[in-house]
Structure formats: C-alpha cells, structure tokens
Short mmCIF file of C-alpha atoms in Angstrom, two decimals:
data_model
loop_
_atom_site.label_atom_id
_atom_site.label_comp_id
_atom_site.label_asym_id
_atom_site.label_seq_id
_atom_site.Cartn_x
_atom_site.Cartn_y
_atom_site.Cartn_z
CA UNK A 1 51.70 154.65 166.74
CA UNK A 2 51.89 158.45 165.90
CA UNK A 3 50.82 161.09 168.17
CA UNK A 4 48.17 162.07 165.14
CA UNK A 5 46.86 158.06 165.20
CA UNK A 6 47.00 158.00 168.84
CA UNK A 7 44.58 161.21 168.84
CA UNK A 8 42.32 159.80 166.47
CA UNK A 9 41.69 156.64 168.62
CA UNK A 10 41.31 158.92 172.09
CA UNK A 11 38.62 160.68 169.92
CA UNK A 12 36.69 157.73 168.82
CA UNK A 13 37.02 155.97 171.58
CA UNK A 14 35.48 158.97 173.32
CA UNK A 15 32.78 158.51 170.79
CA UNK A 16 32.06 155.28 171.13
CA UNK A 17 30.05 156.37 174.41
CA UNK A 18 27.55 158.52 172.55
CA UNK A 19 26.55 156.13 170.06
CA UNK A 20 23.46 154.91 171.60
CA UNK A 21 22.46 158.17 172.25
CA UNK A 22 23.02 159.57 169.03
CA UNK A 23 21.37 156.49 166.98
CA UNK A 24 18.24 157.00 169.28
CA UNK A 25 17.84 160.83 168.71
CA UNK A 26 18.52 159.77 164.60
CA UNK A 27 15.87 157.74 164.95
CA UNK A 28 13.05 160.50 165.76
CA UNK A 29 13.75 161.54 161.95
CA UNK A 30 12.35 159.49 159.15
CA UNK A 31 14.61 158.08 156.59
CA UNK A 32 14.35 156.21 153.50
CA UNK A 33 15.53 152.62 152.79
CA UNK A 34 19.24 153.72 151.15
CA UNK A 35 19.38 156.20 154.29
CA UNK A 36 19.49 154.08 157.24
CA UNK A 37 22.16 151.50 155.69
CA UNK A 38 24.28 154.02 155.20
CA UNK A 39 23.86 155.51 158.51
CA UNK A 40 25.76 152.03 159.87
CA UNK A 41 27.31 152.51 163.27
CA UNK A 42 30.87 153.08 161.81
CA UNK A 43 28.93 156.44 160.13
CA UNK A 44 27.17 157.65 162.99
CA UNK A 45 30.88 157.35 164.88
CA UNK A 46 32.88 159.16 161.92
CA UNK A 47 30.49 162.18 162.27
CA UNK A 48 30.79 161.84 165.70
CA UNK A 49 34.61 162.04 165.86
CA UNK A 50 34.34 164.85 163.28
CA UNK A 51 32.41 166.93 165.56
CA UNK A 52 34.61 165.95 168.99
CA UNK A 53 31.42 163.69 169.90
CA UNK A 54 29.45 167.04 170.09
CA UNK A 55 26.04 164.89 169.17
CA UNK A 56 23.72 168.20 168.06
CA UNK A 57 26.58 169.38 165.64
CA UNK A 58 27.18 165.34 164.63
CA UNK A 59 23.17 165.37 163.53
CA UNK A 60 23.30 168.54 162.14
CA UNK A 61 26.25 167.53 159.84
CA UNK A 62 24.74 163.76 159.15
CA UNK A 63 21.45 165.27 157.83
CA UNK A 64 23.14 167.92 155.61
CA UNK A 65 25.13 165.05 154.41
CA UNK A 66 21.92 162.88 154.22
CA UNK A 67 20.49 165.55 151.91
CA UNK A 68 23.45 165.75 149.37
CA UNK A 69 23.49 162.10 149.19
CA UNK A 70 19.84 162.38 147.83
CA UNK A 71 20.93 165.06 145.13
CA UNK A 72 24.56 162.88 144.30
CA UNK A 73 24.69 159.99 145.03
CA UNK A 74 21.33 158.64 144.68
CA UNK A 75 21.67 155.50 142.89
CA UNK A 76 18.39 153.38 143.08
CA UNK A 77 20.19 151.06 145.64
CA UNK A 78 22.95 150.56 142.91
CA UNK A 79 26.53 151.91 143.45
CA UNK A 80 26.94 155.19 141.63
CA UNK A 81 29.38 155.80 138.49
CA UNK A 82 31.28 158.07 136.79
CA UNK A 83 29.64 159.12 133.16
CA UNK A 84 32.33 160.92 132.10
CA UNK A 85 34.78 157.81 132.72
CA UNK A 86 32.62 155.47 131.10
CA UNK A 87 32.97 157.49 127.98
CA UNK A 88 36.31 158.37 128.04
CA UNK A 89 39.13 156.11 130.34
CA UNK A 90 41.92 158.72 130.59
CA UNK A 91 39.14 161.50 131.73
CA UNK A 92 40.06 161.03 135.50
CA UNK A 93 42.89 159.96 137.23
CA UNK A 94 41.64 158.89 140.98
CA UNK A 95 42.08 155.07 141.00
CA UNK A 96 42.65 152.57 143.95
CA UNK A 97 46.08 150.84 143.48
CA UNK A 98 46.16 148.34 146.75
CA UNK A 99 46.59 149.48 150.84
CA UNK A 100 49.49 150.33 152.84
CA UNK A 101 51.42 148.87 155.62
CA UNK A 102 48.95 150.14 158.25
CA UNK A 103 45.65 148.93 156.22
CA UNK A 104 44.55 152.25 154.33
CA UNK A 105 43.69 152.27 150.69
CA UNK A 106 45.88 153.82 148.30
CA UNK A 107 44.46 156.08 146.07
CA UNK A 108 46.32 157.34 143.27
CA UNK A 109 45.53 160.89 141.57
CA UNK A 110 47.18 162.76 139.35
CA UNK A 111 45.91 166.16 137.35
CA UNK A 112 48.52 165.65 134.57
CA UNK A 113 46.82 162.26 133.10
CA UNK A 114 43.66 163.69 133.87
CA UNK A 115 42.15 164.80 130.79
CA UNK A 116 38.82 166.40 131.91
CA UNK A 117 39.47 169.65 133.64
CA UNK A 118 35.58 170.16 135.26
CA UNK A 119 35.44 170.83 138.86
CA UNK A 120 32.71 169.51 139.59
CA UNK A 121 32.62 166.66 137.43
CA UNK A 122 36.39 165.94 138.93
CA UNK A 123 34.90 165.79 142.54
CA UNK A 124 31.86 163.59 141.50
CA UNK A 125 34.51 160.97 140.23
CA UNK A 126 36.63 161.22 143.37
CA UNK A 127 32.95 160.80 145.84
CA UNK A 128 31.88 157.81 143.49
CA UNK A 129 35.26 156.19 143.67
CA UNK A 130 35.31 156.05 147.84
CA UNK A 131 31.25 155.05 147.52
CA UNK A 132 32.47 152.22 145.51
CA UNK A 133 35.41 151.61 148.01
CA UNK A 134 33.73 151.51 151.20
CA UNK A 135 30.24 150.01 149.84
CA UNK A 136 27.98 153.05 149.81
CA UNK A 137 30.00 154.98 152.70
CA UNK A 138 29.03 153.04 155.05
CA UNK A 139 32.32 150.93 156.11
CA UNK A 140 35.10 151.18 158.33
CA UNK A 141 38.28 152.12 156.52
CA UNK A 142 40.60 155.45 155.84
CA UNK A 143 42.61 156.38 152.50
CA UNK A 144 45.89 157.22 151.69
CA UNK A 145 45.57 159.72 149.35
CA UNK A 146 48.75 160.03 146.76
CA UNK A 147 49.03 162.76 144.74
CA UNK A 148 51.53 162.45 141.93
CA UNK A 149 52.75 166.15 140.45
CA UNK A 150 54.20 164.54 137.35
CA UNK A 151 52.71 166.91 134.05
CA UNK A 152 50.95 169.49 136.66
CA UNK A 153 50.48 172.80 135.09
CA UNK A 154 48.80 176.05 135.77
CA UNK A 155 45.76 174.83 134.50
CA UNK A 156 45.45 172.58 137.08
CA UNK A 157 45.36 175.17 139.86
CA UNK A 158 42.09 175.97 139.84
CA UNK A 159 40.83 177.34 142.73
CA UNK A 160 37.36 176.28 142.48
CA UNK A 161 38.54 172.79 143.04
CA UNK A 162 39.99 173.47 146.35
CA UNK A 163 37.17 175.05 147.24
CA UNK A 164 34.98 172.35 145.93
CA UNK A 165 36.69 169.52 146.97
CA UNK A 166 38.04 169.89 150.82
CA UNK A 167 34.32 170.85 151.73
CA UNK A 168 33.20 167.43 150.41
CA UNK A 169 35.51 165.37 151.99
CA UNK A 170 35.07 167.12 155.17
CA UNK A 171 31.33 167.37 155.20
CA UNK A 172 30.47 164.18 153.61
CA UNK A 173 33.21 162.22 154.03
CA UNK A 174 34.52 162.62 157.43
CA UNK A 175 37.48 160.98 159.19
CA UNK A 176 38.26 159.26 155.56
CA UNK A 177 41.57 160.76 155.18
CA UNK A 178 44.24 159.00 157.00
CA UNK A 179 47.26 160.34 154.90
CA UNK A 180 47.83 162.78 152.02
CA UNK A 181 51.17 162.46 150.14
CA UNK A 182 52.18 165.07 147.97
CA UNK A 183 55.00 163.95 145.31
CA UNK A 184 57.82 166.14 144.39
CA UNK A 185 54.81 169.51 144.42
CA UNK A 186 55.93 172.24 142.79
CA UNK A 187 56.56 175.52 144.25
CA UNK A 188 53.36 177.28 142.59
CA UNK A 189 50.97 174.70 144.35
CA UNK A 190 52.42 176.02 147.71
CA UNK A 191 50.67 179.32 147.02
CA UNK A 192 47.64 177.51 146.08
CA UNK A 193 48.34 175.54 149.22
CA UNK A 194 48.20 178.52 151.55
CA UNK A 195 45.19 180.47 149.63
CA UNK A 196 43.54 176.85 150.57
CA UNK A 197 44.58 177.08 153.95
CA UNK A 198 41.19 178.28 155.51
CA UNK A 199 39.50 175.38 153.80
CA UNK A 200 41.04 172.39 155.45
CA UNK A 201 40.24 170.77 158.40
CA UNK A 202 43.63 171.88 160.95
CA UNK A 203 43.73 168.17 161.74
CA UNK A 204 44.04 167.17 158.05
CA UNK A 205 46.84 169.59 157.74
CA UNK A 206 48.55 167.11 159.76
CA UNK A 207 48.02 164.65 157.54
CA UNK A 208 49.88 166.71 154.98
CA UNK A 209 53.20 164.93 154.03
CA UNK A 210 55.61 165.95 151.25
CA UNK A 211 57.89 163.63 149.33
CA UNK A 212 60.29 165.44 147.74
CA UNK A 213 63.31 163.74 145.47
CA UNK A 214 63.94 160.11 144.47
CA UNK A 215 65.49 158.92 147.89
CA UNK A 216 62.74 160.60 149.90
CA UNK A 217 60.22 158.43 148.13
CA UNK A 218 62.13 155.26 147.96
CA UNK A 219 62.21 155.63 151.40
CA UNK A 220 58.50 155.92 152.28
CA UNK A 221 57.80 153.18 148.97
CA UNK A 222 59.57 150.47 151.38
CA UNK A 223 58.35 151.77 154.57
CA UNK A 224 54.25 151.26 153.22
CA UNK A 225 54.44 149.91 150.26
CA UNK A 226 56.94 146.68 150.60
CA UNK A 227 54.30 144.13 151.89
CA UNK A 228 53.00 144.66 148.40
CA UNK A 229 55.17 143.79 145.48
CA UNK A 230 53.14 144.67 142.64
CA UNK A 231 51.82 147.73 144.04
CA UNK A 232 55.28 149.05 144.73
CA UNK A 233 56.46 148.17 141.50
CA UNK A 234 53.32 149.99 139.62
CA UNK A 235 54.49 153.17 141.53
CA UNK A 236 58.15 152.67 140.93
CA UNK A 237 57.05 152.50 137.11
CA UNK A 238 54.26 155.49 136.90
CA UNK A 239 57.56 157.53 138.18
CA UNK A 240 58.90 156.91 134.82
CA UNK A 241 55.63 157.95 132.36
CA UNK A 242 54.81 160.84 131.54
CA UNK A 243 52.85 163.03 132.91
CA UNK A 244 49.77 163.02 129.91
CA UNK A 245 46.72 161.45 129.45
CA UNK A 246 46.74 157.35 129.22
CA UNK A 247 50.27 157.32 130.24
CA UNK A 248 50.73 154.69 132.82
CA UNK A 249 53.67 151.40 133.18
CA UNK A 250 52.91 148.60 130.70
CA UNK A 251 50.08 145.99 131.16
CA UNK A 252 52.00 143.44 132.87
CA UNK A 253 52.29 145.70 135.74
CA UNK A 254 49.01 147.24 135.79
CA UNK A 255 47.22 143.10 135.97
CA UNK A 256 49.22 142.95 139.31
CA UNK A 257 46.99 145.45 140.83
CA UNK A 258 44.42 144.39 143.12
CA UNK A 259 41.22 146.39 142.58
CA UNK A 260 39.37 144.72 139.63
CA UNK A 261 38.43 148.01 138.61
CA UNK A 262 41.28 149.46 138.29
CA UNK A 263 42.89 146.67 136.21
CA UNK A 264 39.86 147.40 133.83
CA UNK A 265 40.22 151.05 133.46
CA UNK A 266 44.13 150.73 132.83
CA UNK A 267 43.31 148.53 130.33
CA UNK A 268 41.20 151.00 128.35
CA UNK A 269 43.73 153.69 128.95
CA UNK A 270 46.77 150.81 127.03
CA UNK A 271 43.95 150.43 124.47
CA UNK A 272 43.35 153.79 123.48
CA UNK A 273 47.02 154.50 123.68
CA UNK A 274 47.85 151.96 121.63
CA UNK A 275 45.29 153.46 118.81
CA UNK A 276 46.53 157.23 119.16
CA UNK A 277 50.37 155.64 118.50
CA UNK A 278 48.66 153.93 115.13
CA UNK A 279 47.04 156.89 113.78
CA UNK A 280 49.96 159.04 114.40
CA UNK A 281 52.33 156.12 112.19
CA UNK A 282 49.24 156.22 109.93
CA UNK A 283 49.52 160.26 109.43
CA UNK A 284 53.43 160.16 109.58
CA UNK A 285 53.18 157.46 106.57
CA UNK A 286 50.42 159.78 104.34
CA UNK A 287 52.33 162.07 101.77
CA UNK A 288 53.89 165.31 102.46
CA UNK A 289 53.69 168.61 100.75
CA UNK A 290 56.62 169.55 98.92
CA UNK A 291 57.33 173.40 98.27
CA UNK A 292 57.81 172.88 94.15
CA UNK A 293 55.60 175.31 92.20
CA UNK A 294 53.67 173.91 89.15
CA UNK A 295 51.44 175.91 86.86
CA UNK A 296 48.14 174.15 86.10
CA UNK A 297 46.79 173.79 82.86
CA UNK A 298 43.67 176.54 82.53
CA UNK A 299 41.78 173.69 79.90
CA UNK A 300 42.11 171.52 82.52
CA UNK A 301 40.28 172.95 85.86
CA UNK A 302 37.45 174.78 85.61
CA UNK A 303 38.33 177.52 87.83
CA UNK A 304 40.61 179.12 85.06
CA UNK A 305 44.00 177.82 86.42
CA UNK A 306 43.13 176.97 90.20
CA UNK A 307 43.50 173.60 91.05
CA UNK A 308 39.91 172.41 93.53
CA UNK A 309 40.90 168.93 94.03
CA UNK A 310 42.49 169.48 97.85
CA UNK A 311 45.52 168.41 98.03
CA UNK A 312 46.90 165.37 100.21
CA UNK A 313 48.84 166.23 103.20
CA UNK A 314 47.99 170.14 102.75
CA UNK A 315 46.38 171.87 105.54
CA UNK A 316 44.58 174.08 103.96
CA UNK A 317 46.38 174.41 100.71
CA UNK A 318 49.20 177.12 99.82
CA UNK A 319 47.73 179.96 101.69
CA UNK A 320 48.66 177.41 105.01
CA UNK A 321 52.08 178.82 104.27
CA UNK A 322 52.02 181.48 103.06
CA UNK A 323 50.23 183.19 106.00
CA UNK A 324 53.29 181.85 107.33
CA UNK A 325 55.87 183.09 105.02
CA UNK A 326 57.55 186.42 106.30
CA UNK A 327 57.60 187.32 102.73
CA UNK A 328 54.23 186.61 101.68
CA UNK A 329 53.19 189.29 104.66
CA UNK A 330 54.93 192.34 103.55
CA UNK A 331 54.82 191.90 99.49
CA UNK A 332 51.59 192.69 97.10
CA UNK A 333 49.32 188.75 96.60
CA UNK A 334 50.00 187.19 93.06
CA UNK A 335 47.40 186.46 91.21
CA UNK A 336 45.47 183.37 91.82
CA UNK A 337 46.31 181.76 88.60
CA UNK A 338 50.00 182.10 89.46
CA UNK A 339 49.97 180.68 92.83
CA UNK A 340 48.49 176.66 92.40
CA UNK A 341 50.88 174.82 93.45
CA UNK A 342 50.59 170.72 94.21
CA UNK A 343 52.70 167.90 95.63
CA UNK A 344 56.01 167.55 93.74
CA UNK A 345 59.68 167.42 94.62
CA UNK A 346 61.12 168.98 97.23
CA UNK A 347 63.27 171.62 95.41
CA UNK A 348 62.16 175.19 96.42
CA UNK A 349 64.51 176.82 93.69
CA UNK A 350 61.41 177.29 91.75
CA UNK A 351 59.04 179.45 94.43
CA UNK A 352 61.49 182.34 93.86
CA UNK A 353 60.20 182.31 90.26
CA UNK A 354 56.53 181.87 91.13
CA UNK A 355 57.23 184.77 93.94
CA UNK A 356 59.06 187.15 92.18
CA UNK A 357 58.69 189.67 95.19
CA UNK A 358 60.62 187.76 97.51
CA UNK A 359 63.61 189.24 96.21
CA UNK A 360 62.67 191.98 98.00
CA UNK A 361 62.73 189.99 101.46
CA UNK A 362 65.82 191.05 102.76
CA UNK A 363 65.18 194.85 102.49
CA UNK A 364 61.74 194.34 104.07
CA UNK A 365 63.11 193.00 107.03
CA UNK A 366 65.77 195.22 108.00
CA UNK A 367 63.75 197.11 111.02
CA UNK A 368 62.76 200.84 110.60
CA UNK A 369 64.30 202.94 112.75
CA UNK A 370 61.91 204.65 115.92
CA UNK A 371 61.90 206.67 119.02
CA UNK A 372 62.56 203.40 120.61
CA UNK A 373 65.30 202.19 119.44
CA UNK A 374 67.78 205.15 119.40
CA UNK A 375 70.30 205.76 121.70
CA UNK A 376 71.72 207.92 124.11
CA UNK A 377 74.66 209.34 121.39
CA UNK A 378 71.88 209.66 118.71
CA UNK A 379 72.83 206.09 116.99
CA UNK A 380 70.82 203.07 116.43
CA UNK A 381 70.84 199.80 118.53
CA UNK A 382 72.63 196.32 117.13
CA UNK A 383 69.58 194.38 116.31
CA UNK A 384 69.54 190.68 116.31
CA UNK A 385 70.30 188.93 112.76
CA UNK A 386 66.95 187.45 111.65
CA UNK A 387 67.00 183.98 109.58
CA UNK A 388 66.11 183.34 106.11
CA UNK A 389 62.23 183.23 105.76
CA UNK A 390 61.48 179.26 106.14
CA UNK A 391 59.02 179.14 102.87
CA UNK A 392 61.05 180.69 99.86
CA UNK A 393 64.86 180.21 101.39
CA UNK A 394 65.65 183.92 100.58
#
C-alpha cells in the first residue's frame, strides 16, 4: 500500500466515526425520493473524507451537490444519458474498458477521437458515464482515469474545460479519483497543466502520474492491467490507431471488453467507420475532371456557348481552378464563351490555346523589386525559383 492509499484509509476511517452524526443532522432537511438513495452511507462518507470529516463543510458541500443533481442529473428515477452520443457514437471518447489490479475502473478518454469539442456538453458525458458506473453515485468504488494524448491538438486545450471539469469532480464527485494517467502528454498541456494548477484538489495532484515512452507503459500495462487479457490487449491495440474520430482496434478486440456498453458504442464507432471508408471508394471511383478545353456549340446551349449542365467531378466548374491558377490571377478574364470547358482527356496542351495570356506567366511572376528587398551594396536579393503554375503547365 502507498503512502497516498494509506492516507486515504486513515481519513475515512476517521470518518467512519461521524457518520451517525452527520446522517442525523441530514435528516433535519427534507429530501425527495431520488435524494435520499443517493445520499447512501458510502456518499455521506466520500463528502466526509473530502472535507477531513469537518461535518458543517461535508453538509454544506452535499446540499450544493444535492442541488446540481436536481438541475443535471435529474432523471425521473432513470439513469441519465448522453444526447449528443446517442446521435453521434464518435462524439465522446470517455468509455469504461474493465478495472485494474487494485479494483478501480478504467476509464478511457481521449480528446483526439472525440469529435464534439463543447465544454459543457463534454463534462455532462463524463458525469453521466460515472452515474451509470456507480448506479446513480451512490456506490463504493474509485476510477482510474487514462488519458490517451494520441491526435491532441491545440484545440483541445481549452481552458474552459479545466475550469469546468476539476470543479465537478471535486464538488460532486468526491474521493472518485483514485488514479489519473497521462500518456506520452505533450509539452504544451504542461502549461495548461500549471495554469490549472489552482483548480485541483493538492491531493489529486498526487494522483497525477505520467507515462511517457513505450517501455514506461508496458511497464505499468503488466503491473494493472495483466489480470485482464482482453483489456490489456484493447490498450496495446488503441496505441496503434490513430488519433481521429471512430478510430479504435478491430471488433474482435473491442467484444472482449467487459462493460456492455462499451462493446455497443465501439460497435457504432466500426459501423460508421466502415461507411465513411465506402463513400470515400465511392467518390475515388466517380469521374475526374480532366484539364482539356472544348468549345461548345452556341446552337446547342442556350446560354450562347456556356455549358449549364454541371459537370461530374467539378467543384464548382472551371472557375474552381482557375481561382487557383497563378496565371488566371494576374492576366485580363476571357470571355465566357471561350472558357467552357468539360470532362475530356487529360492533355493540357490545349489550355495554352484557350488561355492565350498565359504566355505571359513567366514575366508576371518574376517579383518587382522594393525597399525590402535591396541590399546593403544597392543589389537585389536571390529569390527562390517558383514552379510552373499547376493549371496551364507554363
């Protein structure tokens, strides 16, 4: 046992002798039906640990809790759940994956295959997930809380969450956290880390480990996660995906999980992947444009010459490239009878003769010299060699 773990058992032991105290001085206030089962006797001793069995701050703490719970979580005696999940699997990655060596649940999170970017709709996921969990709050039981860095960006540091999220957990779900691991963070998230720093609980800072590196996580994989096959495996394989919305190890991993839930949401997730892959073949397979100029026949459209039928595989038509062709920028705009072009081979020796200006391109692109780019001795600086403009090949 750690010195942390032994701590955390002085402290509720120490609470277990203001329990009947506490439960009779709850009992002066009334409370509805969904109120007093969740105030069980493992609740009344969380918030009693949380407040170092101080009983006045304990009830103070319980009722603001009791309130929120009446705004949140309010279910009509049914288990809350997330709306934005039921619409969309790959919104919000905060799943349970199995428990530990030491009897915590496993929770894995990660921002990069999280595709729903709301704070607050990101913390009302991770609150409904632990009410599910623990059966309304209201049973014994800590997390491990495993927080994979795999596809993080700078749009994930939001500091609202922080200041959002660390609140919640510590006012409404105390003494939950038995273990946050941090995998291979980057160094960005340690300044987020520290503007945090105010936020979190200092004994939840202990809590704080960091797994940095392949060894360093094989390591604590077969120090907590070997009694469990499948669940070691799963994270062994997520290692490997990446970091992107419904990107998690195949199917026959993802059945060995335990949580039922979880088995059903990574199923979605292979679903909808498997759909994206099948429309992307399905758009690869559709015809391309080709950059061969054809003149229409005026009889035969009745815009005089321009074709209105759009064109398969064109976005937008010609004037897609040409806004951008580095030609097209700096020269005088054909007419529009001149410029209808459609699908046909892919020989561009023709668009010189539909763009006659683009024979120009080369002069147009030599830079100008300016103040800027003169030297000490009065000459001009080497510029860099630019490439051919990518439309008409000149």
């Amino acid at each position: 046992m750690t010195a942390l773990e032994q701590f955390d058992a002085q402290r509720r032991h120490a609470a277990q002798k203001h329990l009947e105290s506490f439960r009779r001085r709850l009992g002066y206030f009334p409370l509805t039906e969904a109120n007093r089962r969740f105030c069980s006797d493992d609740t009344l001793l969380r918030y009693l640990c949380a407040c170092d069995s101080d009983e006045e701050a304990a009830l103070a703490k319980l009722q603001a809790t009791l309130r929120w719970r009446g705004e949140v979580i309010a279910g009509g005696g049914r288990l809350p759940r997330c709306p934005a999940c039921e619409a969309d699997p790959t919104a919000h990655c905060f799943m349970h994956v199995g428990a530990d060596a030491k009897g915590r649940k496993v929770i894995y999170s990660c921002a990069g295959r999280a595709a729903n970017k709301i704070v607050h709709d990101n913390c009302f996921h991770m609150a409904f997930e632990l009410e599910r969990l623990f059966d309304g709050n209201r049973e014994p039981g800590k997390i491990t809380w495993v927080i994979d860095f795999n596809g993080f960006s700078i749009r994930d540091m939001n500091p609202n969450m922080g200041r959002t999220a660390f609140p919640m957990f510590q006012g409404h779900y105390p003494e939950r956290m038995g273990q946050i691991v941090a995998l291979d963070p980057p160094i960005m998230f340690h300044g987020f880390l520290k503007a945090m720093h105010l936020l979190i609980d200092p004994v939840t800072r202990e809590k704080l480990v960091f797994l940095r590196g392949t060894l360093a996580r094989r390591r604590y994989a077969e120090e907590m996660w070997s009694h469990d096959p499948a669940l070691m495996s799963w994270m062994e394989a997520v290692e490997r995906c990446p970091g992107r919305p419904a990107s998690f190890p195949s199917l026959a991993l993802s059945r060995g999980l335990q949580d039922q839930a979880t088995r059903a949401t990574l199923e979605r997730c292979a679903m909808l992947a498997v759909t994206k892959s099948v429309d992307v073949a399905h758009c690869q397979s559709a015809p391309q444009l080709s950059l061969t100029a054809s003149k229409t026949d005026p009889s035969s459209t009745p815009s005089g010459g321009m074709s209105t039928t759009p064109q398969p595989g064109v976005h937008g038509g010609w004037s897609w490239f040409r806004k951008r062709c580095w030609c097209s920028r700096r020269k005088i705009a054909t007419s529009q009878a001149d410029t209808t072009f459609r699908p046909a081979s892919t020989d561009t020796s023709l668009l010189a003769a539909e763009i006659p200006q683009c024979a120009s391109a080369r002069e147009l692109r030599k830079p100008q010299p300016t103040p800027h780019t003169q030297n000490r001795e009065g000459g001009r600086r080497k510029h860099r060699s630019t490439s051919c403009c990518w439309v008409c090949g000149l």
